[in-house]
Amino acid sequence: MSTSRRDFLKLSALGSTSLLLPHLPAFALPADNELLTLSDQLVRQWAAQLLALQESNGGIQCPACNTIHGRCGDAIYPLLYMTDKTGNKKYLDAVHHLYDWMEEHVSTPDGAWINEAKVNFWKGITVFTSVTLAESLIHFGHLLDKNTIEKWKARLLKAGEYVYKTFSINFGNINYPVSASYALCLLGRYLDQPHFTEKGKTLAHEALASFTPKDNFLFGEGKPVPTKSVKGCYAVDLGYNVEESLPAMVLYAKLMNDTEVMDKAIQSMKVHMEFMLPDGAWDNSWGTRNFKWTWWGSRTSDGCQPAFGLMADRDPAFYTVALRNTRLLAQCTHNNLLHGGPHYVQHGVLPCVNHSIAHSKALVTLLMHAKEVKASTARLPRESAYGVKAFPDIYTWLIAKDKWRGTVTGYDQEYVMKGGHASGGALSLLWHENAGIILVASMNRYQLQEAINMQPDKDPNSMCLTPRFETGNFRNVNDLKAMVTATQTNERITVQTHSSLVDENQSPAADAGCETRYTFSKDAVLIHASTINKEASYFLPLVSTHDEKVSILSDKKIAIRKKGGLVEIEANAPMKVLERVFNFVPGMEALPIQFRARDIQIKISVS
């Protein structure tokens, strides 16, 4: 426990110093590395606002949730970074007040920290707070007095013992044991506790069994569920994987010089990278926990930058992933806080402060290892018009035809709640190079699965954003048994789906059969949707903010003027244009169109 920083560096000398040392002086960021300069800019913006939101009791008030979130102590790391960068004592004072708040309100006698004061007593988040304090001491201990250092180290030892005794590979969703592998090894090295280190290594290697056999997705975001679904799918959530679990795995592997774990993480990062859109968004339109999907990632995880930014030497496209996503974070930052989606400001929705706290940690982690971040102009996989890629472990298809990008899913792994992510052969995403996002899935029914980590939907006009047939409680995008096939020629890509109108418990309507065919060509995307149900409507919610001009050209044709082009929707049946709606998943406004016909042909084009 008396390990000094010098002793720690000696302990880390064999194969791991690259992770734990700040390689550059505080102001020496490479001028030509956009990822680093933008990351520094965002941390400055967010930290300044976090400082402004700190209450007299030390906690940070959330403008959206009107509370002090239990994990606000994670802001200690970026606030210390700002102390070092600016020399402003206000940031250091804020750190001490924040630590005191955390110890008074969310610290427990067994060494854990809980998720929320007096509301949620989940202790798994102890791994994240432990990493925050340990990295703060390692990188910024020179800013702290001796008594504070010893106090924090003693508290970290208690936290480490809690994680050591409590965590196993089956503790919660997979993000927890994977993150614990890094936390325990970090604490083990820093506090000279070999038993922590050995437990961390064990967890990391046990996690190697949690990668899907065909596609190399990390799975385990869906307990308690069987390992495989009826269709052979695994419980995968893209948001948690890219923003929490894979970064922890990379940080562990670098710390411990573990090539086996690193190689597996790199393989998995490559397949996850397939789901990044050219604008830096993560396409989590199908994930088990996409109830926290925010377009740029997930509501309470840290960010993809420590994994992809630090591993750019292994694949130049990883740098592009980190840069594009950071640009998107900047685009979603308003009034110095990161908002939970692209259209929050347009719809007058306040941001949860957790987003800025968590992502500032990720960016500081990146910044503290600036020499390892190798700039690149490599293209993302989804920037190439490759045709169709199938991912059988999640029963999902990606389409890339000319300027169109699409996702079709029949994924049948559910989380603990029903009516979560889209299935049923849904067109869960349609994106165009000029117009951007045109169609996007939300939850089938917005539910506060994690009420303290989600914002309540009080809009009486809110609705599901996924294109679908619907009557009453029956929707074809609920159907976990839906079948999907994809074919392609040089001219077009066709995805055919067969589904049924079912409720959230998979009980069918009296007349349930539906068929939908999506045809992608150079000039347009065609949707041919039919059902035998006489009462069902087909809903096509078009992503559109209220300031975009809509022209109703006839009862069968409308056009939406976007910055990048004119989106035209033409159908063979009359359409009813409804009022614009907003959905927190993934934080967008949409203009719903309703069709009452049983056989509908829709053409979507951009000019």
Coordinates of C-alpha atoms in Angstrom, one line a residue:
M1 CA 0.0 0.0 0.0
S2 CA 3.0 2.3 0.4
T3 CA 4.0 1.9 -3.2
S4 CA 5.3 5.2 -4.6
R5 CA 4.9 6.2 -8.2
R6 CA 8.6 5.5 -8.7
D7 CA 8.1 2.0 -7.3
F8 CA 5.1 1.5 -9.4
L9 CA 7.0 2.4 -12.6
K10 CA 9.6 -0.2 -11.6
L11 CA 6.8 -2.8 -11.1
S12 CA 5.5 -1.9 -14.6
A13 CA 8.9 -2.0 -16.4
L14 CA 8.5 -5.3 -18.1
G15 CA 6.2 -5.0 -21.1
S16 CA 3.7 -2.6 -19.6
T17 CA 5.1 0.9 -19.2
S18 CA 3.6 2.1 -22.5
L19 CA 0.1 2.0 -21.0
L20 CA 0.7 3.6 -17.6
L21 CA 3.0 6.5 -18.3
P22 CA 1.9 9.8 -19.7
H23 CA 4.3 10.0 -22.6
L24 CA 4.0 13.7 -23.4
P25 CA 4.2 16.8 -21.3
A26 CA 0.8 18.4 -20.7
F27 CA 0.7 20.8 -23.6
A28 CA 2.7 18.8 -26.2
L29 CA -0.1 17.3 -28.3
P30 CA 0.9 16.7 -31.9
A31 CA -0.6 19.6 -34.0
D32 CA -1.3 17.4 -37.0
N33 CA -3.3 14.8 -35.1
E34 CA -6.9 15.8 -35.3
L35 CA -8.2 13.1 -33.0
L36 CA -6.0 14.3 -30.2
T37 CA -6.6 18.0 -30.7
L38 CA -10.4 17.5 -30.9
S39 CA -10.3 15.2 -27.9
D40 CA -8.6 17.8 -25.9
Q41 CA -11.0 20.5 -27.0
L42 CA -14.0 18.3 -26.0
V43 CA -12.6 17.5 -22.6
R44 CA -12.0 21.2 -22.0
Q45 CA -15.6 22.0 -22.9
W46 CA -17.3 19.3 -21.0
A47 CA -15.1 19.7 -17.9
A48 CA -15.8 23.4 -17.8
Q49 CA -19.5 22.7 -17.7
L50 CA -19.1 19.9 -15.1
L51 CA -17.3 22.4 -12.9
A52 CA -20.2 24.9 -13.4
L53 CA -22.7 22.2 -12.5
Q54 CA -21.0 21.2 -9.2
E55 CA -23.2 21.7 -6.2
S56 CA -21.9 23.1 -2.8
N57 CA -22.0 19.5 -1.4
G58 CA -19.6 18.4 -4.1
G59 CA -21.9 16.4 -6.4
I60 CA -22.6 17.3 -10.0
Q61 CA -26.2 18.2 -10.8
C62 CA -27.7 16.7 -13.9
P63 CA -29.8 19.3 -15.9
A64 CA -31.9 16.6 -17.5
C65 CA -32.6 14.3 -14.6
N66 CA -32.6 16.9 -11.9
T67 CA -30.5 14.8 -9.6
I68 CA -26.8 14.1 -8.7
H69 CA -25.9 10.8 -10.4
G70 CA -24.0 8.3 -8.3
R71 CA -21.3 7.8 -10.9
C72 CA -20.4 11.5 -11.1
G73 CA -17.3 10.7 -9.1
D74 CA -15.9 9.4 -12.4
A75 CA -15.3 13.1 -13.4
I76 CA -12.3 13.1 -11.0
Y77 CA -10.0 11.9 -13.8
P78 CA -10.9 14.6 -16.4
L79 CA -11.0 17.3 -13.7
L80 CA -7.5 16.4 -12.7
Y81 CA -6.5 16.4 -16.4
M82 CA -7.8 20.0 -16.6
T83 CA -6.0 20.9 -13.4
D84 CA -2.8 19.8 -15.1
K85 CA -3.5 21.5 -18.4
T86 CA -4.7 24.8 -17.0
G87 CA -3.2 25.2 -13.6
N88 CA -6.6 26.4 -12.4
K89 CA -7.1 25.5 -8.8
K90 CA -10.8 25.5 -9.1
Y91 CA -10.6 22.1 -10.9
L92 CA -8.4 20.7 -8.1
D93 CA -10.9 22.0 -5.5
A94 CA -13.7 20.3 -7.4
V95 CA -11.9 17.0 -7.3
H96 CA -11.6 17.0 -3.6
H97 CA -15.2 18.0 -3.1
L98 CA -16.3 15.4 -5.6
Y99 CA -14.4 12.6 -3.8
D100 CA -15.9 13.6 -0.5
W101 CA -19.4 13.5 -2.0
M102 CA -18.7 10.1 -3.4
E103 CA -17.5 8.7 -0.1
E104 CA -20.4 10.2 1.8
H105 CA -23.2 9.1 -0.6
V106 CA -22.3 6.0 -2.7
S107 CA -19.4 4.3 -0.8
T108 CA -20.2 1.1 1.2
P109 CA -18.4 -0.5 4.1
D110 CA -17.5 -3.6 2.0
G111 CA -15.3 -1.5 -0.3
A112 CA -17.8 -1.1 -3.1
W113 CA -19.4 2.0 -4.7
I114 CA -23.1 1.9 -5.6
N115 CA -24.7 3.1 -8.8
E116 CA -27.0 5.7 -7.3
A117 CA -27.4 7.2 -3.8
K118 CA -30.6 5.8 -2.2
V119 CA -32.1 4.6 -5.5
N120 CA -30.0 1.9 -7.0
F121 CA -27.6 -0.3 -5.0
W122 CA -25.9 -2.1 -7.9
K123 CA -22.2 -2.5 -6.9
G124 CA -20.8 -3.6 -10.2
I125 CA -19.7 -0.1 -11.1
T126 CA -17.0 -0.4 -8.5
V127 CA -14.7 -1.6 -11.3
F128 CA -15.1 1.7 -13.2
T129 CA -14.6 3.9 -10.2
S130 CA -11.5 1.9 -9.2
V131 CA -10.0 2.5 -12.6
T132 CA -10.8 6.2 -12.4
L133 CA -9.1 6.7 -9.1
A134 CA -6.1 4.5 -9.9
E135 CA -5.4 6.2 -13.2
S136 CA -5.9 9.6 -11.5
L137 CA -3.2 8.7 -9.0
I138 CA -0.8 7.2 -11.6
H139 CA -1.0 10.2 -14.0
F140 CA -1.8 13.1 -11.7
G141 CA -0.6 12.1 -8.3
H142 CA 1.9 15.0 -8.5
L143 CA -1.1 17.3 -8.1
L144 CA -2.3 15.8 -4.8
D145 CA -1.0 16.1 -1.3
K146 CA 0.5 13.1 0.5
N147 CA -2.6 12.7 2.8
T148 CA -4.9 12.5 -0.2
I149 CA -2.7 10.0 -2.0
E150 CA -2.6 7.7 1.0
K151 CA -6.4 8.1 1.6
W152 CA -7.2 7.2 -2.0
K153 CA -4.8 4.3 -2.0
A154 CA -6.3 2.9 1.1
R155 CA -9.8 3.2 -0.4
L156 CA -8.6 1.6 -3.6
L157 CA -7.3 -1.4 -1.7
K158 CA -10.8 -1.9 -0.1
A159 CA -12.4 -1.6 -3.6
G160 CA -9.9 -4.1 -5.0
E161 CA -10.6 -6.6 -2.3
Y162 CA -14.3 -6.3 -3.0
V163 CA -13.9 -6.9 -6.7
Y164 CA -11.4 -9.7 -6.0
K165 CA -13.8 -11.5 -3.6
T166 CA -17.1 -10.8 -5.5
F167 CA -16.4 -10.9 -9.3
S168 CA -16.4 -14.0 -11.5
I169 CA -16.8 -14.4 -15.2
N170 CA -20.5 -14.8 -14.6
F171 CA -20.9 -11.6 -12.6
G172 CA -23.6 -9.5 -14.5
N173 CA -23.3 -8.9 -18.2
I174 CA -19.9 -9.5 -19.8
N175 CA -18.8 -5.9 -19.6
Y176 CA -18.4 -6.3 -15.9
P177 CA -15.9 -9.2 -15.7
V178 CA -14.0 -7.9 -18.7
S179 CA -13.7 -4.5 -17.1
A180 CA -12.7 -6.2 -13.8
S181 CA -9.8 -7.9 -15.5
Y182 CA -8.3 -4.6 -16.2
A183 CA -9.3 -3.0 -12.9
L184 CA -7.7 -5.8 -10.9
C185 CA -4.5 -5.9 -12.8
L186 CA -4.2 -2.1 -12.7
L187 CA -4.8 -2.1 -8.9
G188 CA -2.6 -5.2 -8.5
R189 CA 0.4 -3.5 -10.1
Y190 CA -0.2 -0.1 -8.5
L191 CA -0.8 -1.3 -5.0
D192 CA 1.6 -4.3 -5.2
Q193 CA -1.2 -6.9 -4.6
P194 CA -0.3 -10.0 -6.7
H195 CA -3.5 -11.8 -5.9
F196 CA -5.4 -8.9 -7.6
T197 CA -3.3 -9.3 -10.7
E198 CA -3.7 -13.1 -10.9
K199 CA -7.5 -12.8 -10.6
G200 CA -7.5 -10.2 -13.3
K201 CA -5.5 -12.4 -15.7
T202 CA -7.9 -15.3 -15.0
L203 CA -10.9 -13.2 -15.8
A204 CA -9.3 -12.0 -19.0
H205 CA -8.6 -15.5 -20.2
E206 CA -12.0 -16.8 -19.2
A207 CA -13.5 -14.1 -21.3
L208 CA -11.9 -15.6 -24.4
A209 CA -14.7 -18.1 -24.4
S210 CA -17.2 -15.3 -24.9
F211 CA -16.6 -14.6 -28.6
T212 CA -19.1 -15.9 -31.2
P213 CA -17.8 -18.7 -33.3
K214 CA -18.5 -17.3 -36.8
D215 CA -18.2 -13.6 -36.5
N216 CA -16.0 -12.9 -33.4
F217 CA -18.5 -10.7 -31.6
L218 CA -18.0 -10.5 -27.9
F219 CA -21.2 -11.9 -26.4
G220 CA -22.8 -11.9 -22.9
E221 CA -24.9 -8.7 -22.9
G222 CA -28.2 -10.5 -22.1
K223 CA -28.2 -12.4 -18.8
P224 CA -30.1 -14.4 -17.8
V225 CA -30.6 -16.0 -21.2
P226 CA -29.5 -19.2 -22.9
T227 CA -26.1 -19.0 -24.7
K228 CA -27.7 -19.4 -28.1
S229 CA -31.2 -18.5 -29.4
V230 CA -33.4 -20.6 -31.6
K231 CA -31.7 -19.1 -34.7
G232 CA -28.2 -19.7 -33.2
C233 CA -27.7 -16.0 -32.2
Y234 CA -25.7 -14.8 -29.2
A235 CA -26.4 -12.0 -26.8
V236 CA -24.4 -9.1 -28.3
D237 CA -24.7 -5.4 -27.8
L238 CA -22.5 -3.3 -30.1
G239 CA -22.7 -0.2 -27.9
Y240 CA -21.4 -1.8 -24.7
N241 CA -18.8 -3.8 -26.7
V242 CA -17.2 -0.9 -28.5
E243 CA -17.4 1.6 -25.7
E244 CA -16.7 -0.4 -22.6
S245 CA -15.7 -4.1 -23.0
L246 CA -13.3 -4.0 -25.9
P247 CA -11.5 -0.9 -24.6
A248 CA -11.1 -2.6 -21.2
M249 CA -9.7 -5.7 -22.9
V250 CA -7.2 -3.6 -24.9
L251 CA -6.1 -1.7 -21.8
Y252 CA -5.7 -5.0 -19.9
A253 CA -3.7 -6.6 -22.8
K254 CA -1.4 -3.6 -23.0
L255 CA -0.8 -3.5 -19.3
M256 CA 0.0 -7.2 -19.0
N257 CA 1.6 -7.6 -22.4
D258 CA -0.9 -10.4 -23.1
T259 CA -0.7 -11.1 -26.8
E260 CA -3.3 -13.8 -26.8
V261 CA -6.0 -11.5 -25.4
M262 CA -4.8 -8.6 -27.5
D263 CA -5.0 -10.6 -30.7
K264 CA -8.6 -11.7 -29.9
A265 CA -9.6 -8.1 -29.1
I266 CA -8.2 -6.9 -32.4
Q267 CA -10.1 -9.6 -34.3
S268 CA -13.3 -8.6 -32.6
M269 CA -12.7 -4.9 -33.1
K270 CA -12.4 -5.5 -36.8
V271 CA -15.9 -7.1 -37.0
H272 CA -17.4 -4.4 -34.8
M273 CA -15.9 -1.8 -37.0
E274 CA -18.1 -3.1 -39.9
F275 CA -21.0 -1.4 -38.1
M276 CA -19.6 2.1 -38.1
L277 CA -21.3 4.5 -40.5
P278 CA -19.2 7.0 -42.5
D279 CA -20.5 9.8 -40.2
G280 CA -19.0 8.1 -37.1
A281 CA -22.2 6.6 -35.8
W282 CA -22.4 3.1 -34.4
D283 CA -25.2 1.1 -36.0
N284 CA -26.6 -0.5 -32.9
S285 CA -30.1 -0.8 -34.4
W286 CA -30.2 -4.4 -33.4
G287 CA -28.3 -4.8 -30.1
T288 CA -29.6 -6.5 -27.0
R289 CA -29.2 -3.4 -24.9
N290 CA -29.9 -0.8 -27.6
F291 CA -32.4 0.8 -25.2
K292 CA -29.4 2.9 -24.4
W293 CA -28.4 3.5 -28.0
T294 CA -27.5 7.2 -28.7
W295 CA -26.3 7.1 -32.4
W296 CA -22.7 7.9 -31.2
G297 CA -22.7 5.0 -28.8
S298 CA -24.3 4.0 -25.5
R299 CA -25.7 6.3 -22.8
T300 CA -23.5 5.3 -19.8
S301 CA -20.4 3.7 -21.3
D302 CA -17.1 5.5 -21.8
G303 CA -16.3 5.5 -25.5
C304 CA -14.5 3.6 -28.3
Q305 CA -11.4 5.8 -28.4
P306 CA -9.2 3.9 -25.9
A307 CA -9.6 0.7 -28.0
F308 CA -9.5 2.0 -31.5
G309 CA -7.3 5.1 -31.0
L310 CA -4.6 3.2 -29.2
M311 CA -4.6 0.3 -31.6
A312 CA -4.3 2.3 -34.8
D313 CA -0.8 0.8 -35.4
R314 CA -2.5 -2.6 -35.8
D315 CA -5.1 -1.4 -38.3
P316 CA -5.0 2.2 -39.7
A317 CA -8.8 2.1 -40.1
F318 CA -9.0 2.0 -36.3
Y319 CA -7.8 5.6 -36.2
T320 CA -10.5 6.6 -38.6
V321 CA -13.1 4.9 -36.3
A322 CA -11.9 6.9 -33.3
L323 CA -11.7 10.1 -35.2
R324 CA -15.1 9.9 -37.0
N325 CA -16.8 9.0 -33.7
T326 CA -15.1 11.9 -31.9
R327 CA -16.2 14.3 -34.6
L328 CA -19.8 13.0 -34.0
L329 CA -19.4 13.6 -30.3
A330 CA -18.4 17.2 -31.1
Q331 CA -21.4 17.6 -33.4
C332 CA -23.7 16.4 -30.6
T333 CA -22.1 18.8 -28.0
H334 CA -24.1 21.9 -27.3
N335 CA -23.7 24.4 -24.5
N336 CA -20.6 22.5 -23.5
L337 CA -22.4 19.2 -22.8
L338 CA -22.6 16.0 -24.9
H339 CA -26.3 15.4 -25.8
G340 CA -27.7 11.9 -26.2
G341 CA -28.5 12.1 -29.9
P342 CA -28.3 14.3 -32.9
H343 CA -31.7 15.9 -32.5
Y344 CA -31.9 16.7 -28.8
V345 CA -31.4 20.4 -29.3
Q346 CA -34.0 20.6 -32.1
H347 CA -36.6 18.9 -29.9
G348 CA -35.7 20.9 -26.8
V349 CA -34.5 17.9 -24.8
L350 CA -31.9 18.5 -22.1
P351 CA -28.8 16.3 -22.0
C352 CA -28.0 13.8 -19.2
V353 CA -24.6 14.8 -17.6
N354 CA -23.5 11.1 -17.5
H355 CA -22.7 11.3 -21.2
S356 CA -20.1 14.0 -20.7
I357 CA -18.6 12.5 -17.6
A358 CA -18.2 9.0 -19.1
H359 CA -16.8 10.1 -22.5
S360 CA -14.4 12.7 -21.0
K361 CA -12.8 9.7 -19.1
A362 CA -12.3 7.9 -22.4
L363 CA -10.8 10.9 -24.2
V364 CA -8.4 11.6 -21.3
T365 CA -7.3 8.0 -21.4
L366 CA -6.5 8.5 -25.1
L367 CA -4.8 11.8 -24.5
M368 CA -2.5 10.4 -21.8
H369 CA -1.0 8.1 -24.4
A370 CA -0.7 10.5 -27.3
K371 CA 2.5 8.9 -28.7
E372 CA 0.6 5.7 -29.4
V373 CA -2.1 7.4 -31.5
K374 CA -1.0 7.0 -35.1
A375 CA -2.9 9.3 -37.5
S376 CA -4.3 7.8 -40.7
T377 CA -6.6 8.5 -43.6
A378 CA -7.7 4.9 -44.0
R379 CA -11.3 4.3 -45.1
L380 CA -14.0 2.6 -43.0
P381 CA -15.3 -0.8 -44.3
R382 CA -18.8 0.7 -44.8
E383 CA -17.4 3.4 -47.0
S384 CA -17.0 0.8 -49.8
A385 CA -20.0 -0.3 -51.8
Y386 CA -19.3 -4.0 -51.2
G387 CA -22.8 -5.4 -51.7
V388 CA -24.0 -7.6 -48.9
K389 CA -22.4 -8.9 -45.7
A390 CA -24.1 -11.4 -43.5
F391 CA -23.5 -11.9 -39.8
P392 CA -25.1 -15.2 -38.8
D393 CA -24.3 -14.9 -35.1
I394 CA -26.7 -12.0 -34.9
Y395 CA -28.9 -12.9 -37.9
T396 CA -28.3 -9.5 -39.5
W397 CA -27.3 -8.2 -42.9
L398 CA -25.4 -5.1 -43.9
I399 CA -26.1 -3.6 -47.4
A400 CA -23.7 -1.2 -49.2
K401 CA -25.0 -0.3 -52.7
D402 CA -23.5 2.8 -54.4
K403 CA -24.4 5.6 -52.0
W404 CA -26.9 3.6 -49.9
R405 CA -26.2 1.8 -46.7
G406 CA -28.8 -0.4 -45.0
T407 CA -29.2 -2.9 -42.2
V408 CA -31.8 -5.7 -42.1
T409 CA -32.2 -7.8 -39.0
G410 CA -34.1 -10.8 -37.7
Y411 CA -32.0 -11.0 -34.5
D412 CA -33.9 -13.1 -32.0
Q413 CA -31.9 -12.6 -28.8
E414 CA -33.9 -10.5 -26.3
Y415 CA -32.7 -8.8 -23.2
V416 CA -34.6 -9.3 -19.9
M417 CA -37.6 -7.2 -21.3
K418 CA -39.9 -7.9 -24.2
G419 CA -40.5 -5.5 -27.0
G420 CA -36.9 -4.3 -27.1
H421 CA -34.8 -4.1 -30.2
A422 CA -36.2 -4.5 -33.7
S423 CA -36.5 -7.9 -35.3
G424 CA -38.9 -9.4 -37.8
G425 CA -36.8 -8.7 -40.9
A426 CA -36.9 -5.0 -40.1
L427 CA -35.1 -2.4 -42.2
S428 CA -33.5 -1.1 -39.1
L429 CA -31.3 1.5 -40.8
L430 CA -31.2 3.3 -44.1
W431 CA -28.4 5.9 -44.7
H432 CA -27.4 7.8 -47.8
E433 CA -24.0 9.3 -48.5
N434 CA -25.6 12.7 -49.3
A435 CA -28.8 12.8 -47.3
G436 CA -27.5 11.0 -44.2
I437 CA -29.8 9.0 -42.0
I438 CA -33.3 8.4 -43.6
L439 CA -34.7 5.4 -41.6
V440 CA -33.7 4.1 -38.2
A441 CA -35.0 1.6 -35.7
S442 CA -35.9 2.4 -32.2
M443 CA -37.0 0.1 -29.4
N444 CA -40.3 -1.5 -30.5
R445 CA -41.8 0.0 -27.3
Y446 CA -39.8 2.6 -25.4
Q447 CA -39.3 1.2 -21.9
L448 CA -37.2 2.4 -19.0
Q449 CA -35.3 -0.8 -18.6
E450 CA -32.7 1.1 -16.6
A451 CA -34.8 4.0 -15.4
I452 CA -31.9 5.8 -13.7
N453 CA -29.8 5.6 -16.9
M454 CA -32.5 6.6 -19.3
Q455 CA -34.6 9.6 -19.8
P456 CA -38.4 9.3 -19.5
D457 CA -40.5 9.9 -22.6
K458 CA -43.3 12.3 -21.7
D459 CA -44.3 13.1 -25.3
P460 CA -47.9 11.9 -26.0
N461 CA -47.1 11.7 -29.7
S462 CA -44.0 9.4 -29.4
M463 CA -43.9 6.2 -31.3
C464 CA -41.7 3.4 -32.5
L465 CA -39.4 4.6 -35.4
T466 CA -38.9 1.2 -37.0
P467 CA -40.6 0.7 -40.4
R468 CA -43.3 -1.9 -39.8
F469 CA -46.8 -3.3 -40.1
E470 CA -48.9 -2.7 -37.0
T471 CA -52.4 -3.3 -35.7
G472 CA -53.1 -2.8 -32.0
N473 CA -50.4 -4.6 -30.0
F474 CA -49.3 -6.7 -32.9
R475 CA -46.2 -5.7 -35.0
N476 CA -44.2 -7.7 -37.5
V477 CA -41.0 -6.2 -36.1
N478 CA -41.7 -8.1 -32.9
D479 CA -41.5 -11.4 -34.7
L480 CA -38.4 -13.4 -33.5
K481 CA -39.2 -16.2 -35.9
A482 CA -39.0 -14.1 -39.1
M483 CA -36.9 -15.4 -41.9
V484 CA -34.6 -13.3 -44.1
T485 CA -32.8 -14.1 -47.4
A486 CA -30.5 -11.8 -49.4
T487 CA -29.4 -12.0 -53.1
Q488 CA -27.5 -9.7 -55.3
T489 CA -26.6 -9.0 -58.9
N490 CA -24.5 -6.2 -60.5
E491 CA -27.6 -4.0 -60.7
R492 CA -29.4 -4.6 -57.4
I493 CA -29.4 -6.2 -54.0
T494 CA -32.7 -7.8 -52.8
V495 CA -33.5 -8.7 -49.2
Q496 CA -36.7 -10.8 -48.8
T497 CA -38.3 -11.2 -45.4
H498 CA -41.2 -13.3 -44.1
S499 CA -42.7 -12.3 -40.8
S500 CA -45.9 -12.4 -38.7
L501 CA -47.9 -9.8 -36.8
V502 CA -47.2 -10.8 -33.2
D503 CA -47.3 -9.1 -29.8
E504 CA -44.4 -8.9 -27.4
N505 CA -45.1 -12.4 -26.1
Q506 CA -44.9 -13.7 -29.7
S507 CA -48.7 -14.5 -29.8
P508 CA -49.9 -13.9 -33.4
A509 CA -52.8 -11.8 -34.6
A510 CA -55.8 -13.6 -36.2
D511 CA -54.4 -12.8 -39.7
A512 CA -50.7 -12.5 -39.2
G513 CA -48.7 -13.1 -42.3
C514 CA -46.4 -10.3 -43.7
E515 CA -43.9 -10.2 -46.5
T516 CA -41.4 -7.4 -47.1
R517 CA -38.9 -7.0 -49.9
Y518 CA -36.2 -4.4 -49.9
T519 CA -34.5 -3.7 -53.2
F520 CA -31.3 -1.5 -53.3
S521 CA -30.2 -0.1 -56.7
K522 CA -28.1 2.9 -57.7
D523 CA -30.9 5.3 -57.9
A524 CA -33.4 4.2 -55.3
V525 CA -34.4 1.9 -52.5
L526 CA -37.7 0.1 -53.1
I527 CA -39.9 -1.3 -50.3
H528 CA -42.6 -3.8 -51.2
A529 CA -44.6 -4.6 -48.1
S530 CA -47.7 -6.8 -48.0
T531 CA -49.9 -8.4 -45.3
I532 CA -53.0 -10.6 -45.2
N533 CA -54.3 -8.5 -42.2
K534 CA -57.1 -6.1 -43.2
E535 CA -56.7 -3.9 -40.2
A536 CA -52.9 -3.4 -40.2
S537 CA -51.2 -0.2 -41.2
Y538 CA -47.7 0.2 -42.5
F539 CA -45.7 2.9 -40.8
L540 CA -42.6 4.5 -42.4
P541 CA -41.1 7.1 -40.0
L542 CA -38.7 9.2 -42.0
V543 CA -35.9 10.7 -39.9
S544 CA -36.4 14.5 -40.2
T545 CA -36.0 17.4 -37.9
H546 CA -38.9 19.9 -37.6
D547 CA -36.9 22.6 -39.4
E548 CA -36.6 20.6 -42.6
K549 CA -39.0 21.6 -45.3
V550 CA -41.6 19.0 -46.3
S551 CA -43.4 19.3 -49.6
I552 CA -46.6 17.2 -50.1
L553 CA -46.6 16.8 -53.9
S554 CA -49.6 14.5 -54.0
D555 CA -51.4 12.0 -51.8
K556 CA -48.8 9.5 -52.9
K557 CA -45.6 11.5 -53.0
I558 CA -43.7 13.8 -50.6
A559 CA -40.3 15.3 -50.5
I560 CA -38.1 16.4 -47.6
R561 CA -35.3 19.0 -48.1
K562 CA -32.2 18.0 -46.2
K563 CA -28.8 19.7 -46.2
G564 CA -27.3 17.1 -48.5
G565 CA -30.2 16.6 -50.9
L566 CA -33.9 16.2 -51.6
V567 CA -35.4 12.9 -50.3
E568 CA -38.4 11.9 -52.2
I569 CA -40.9 9.2 -51.1
E570 CA -43.4 7.9 -53.7
A571 CA -45.9 5.1 -53.2
N572 CA -48.6 3.2 -55.0
A573 CA -51.1 3.9 -52.2
P574 CA -52.3 7.1 -50.4
M575 CA -50.2 8.1 -47.5
K576 CA -51.1 10.0 -44.3
V577 CA -48.4 12.3 -43.0
L578 CA -48.5 12.4 -39.2
E579 CA -47.0 14.8 -36.7
R580 CA -43.3 14.7 -36.1
V581 CA -42.2 12.5 -33.2
F582 CA -39.0 12.1 -31.2
N583 CA -37.5 8.9 -29.8
F584 CA -34.7 8.7 -27.3
V585 CA -33.4 5.7 -29.1
P586 CA -31.2 6.8 -30.8
G587 CA -32.1 10.5 -30.1
M588 CA -33.9 11.6 -33.3
E589 CA -37.0 13.2 -34.7
A590 CA -39.0 11.6 -37.4
L591 CA -41.9 12.3 -39.7
P592 CA -44.2 9.2 -39.7
I593 CA -46.1 8.2 -42.8
Q594 CA -49.0 5.8 -42.5
F595 CA -50.3 3.5 -45.2
R596 CA -53.6 1.7 -44.8
A597 CA -53.2 -0.6 -47.9
R598 CA -52.4 -4.3 -47.6
D599 CA -50.0 -4.2 -50.5
I600 CA -47.6 -1.2 -50.6
Q601 CA -44.8 -0.3 -52.9
I602 CA -42.6 2.6 -51.8
K603 CA -39.7 4.2 -53.7
I604 CA -37.1 6.2 -51.8
S605 CA -34.7 8.4 -53.8
V606 CA -32.3 11.2 -53.2
S607 CA -31.4 14.0 -55.6

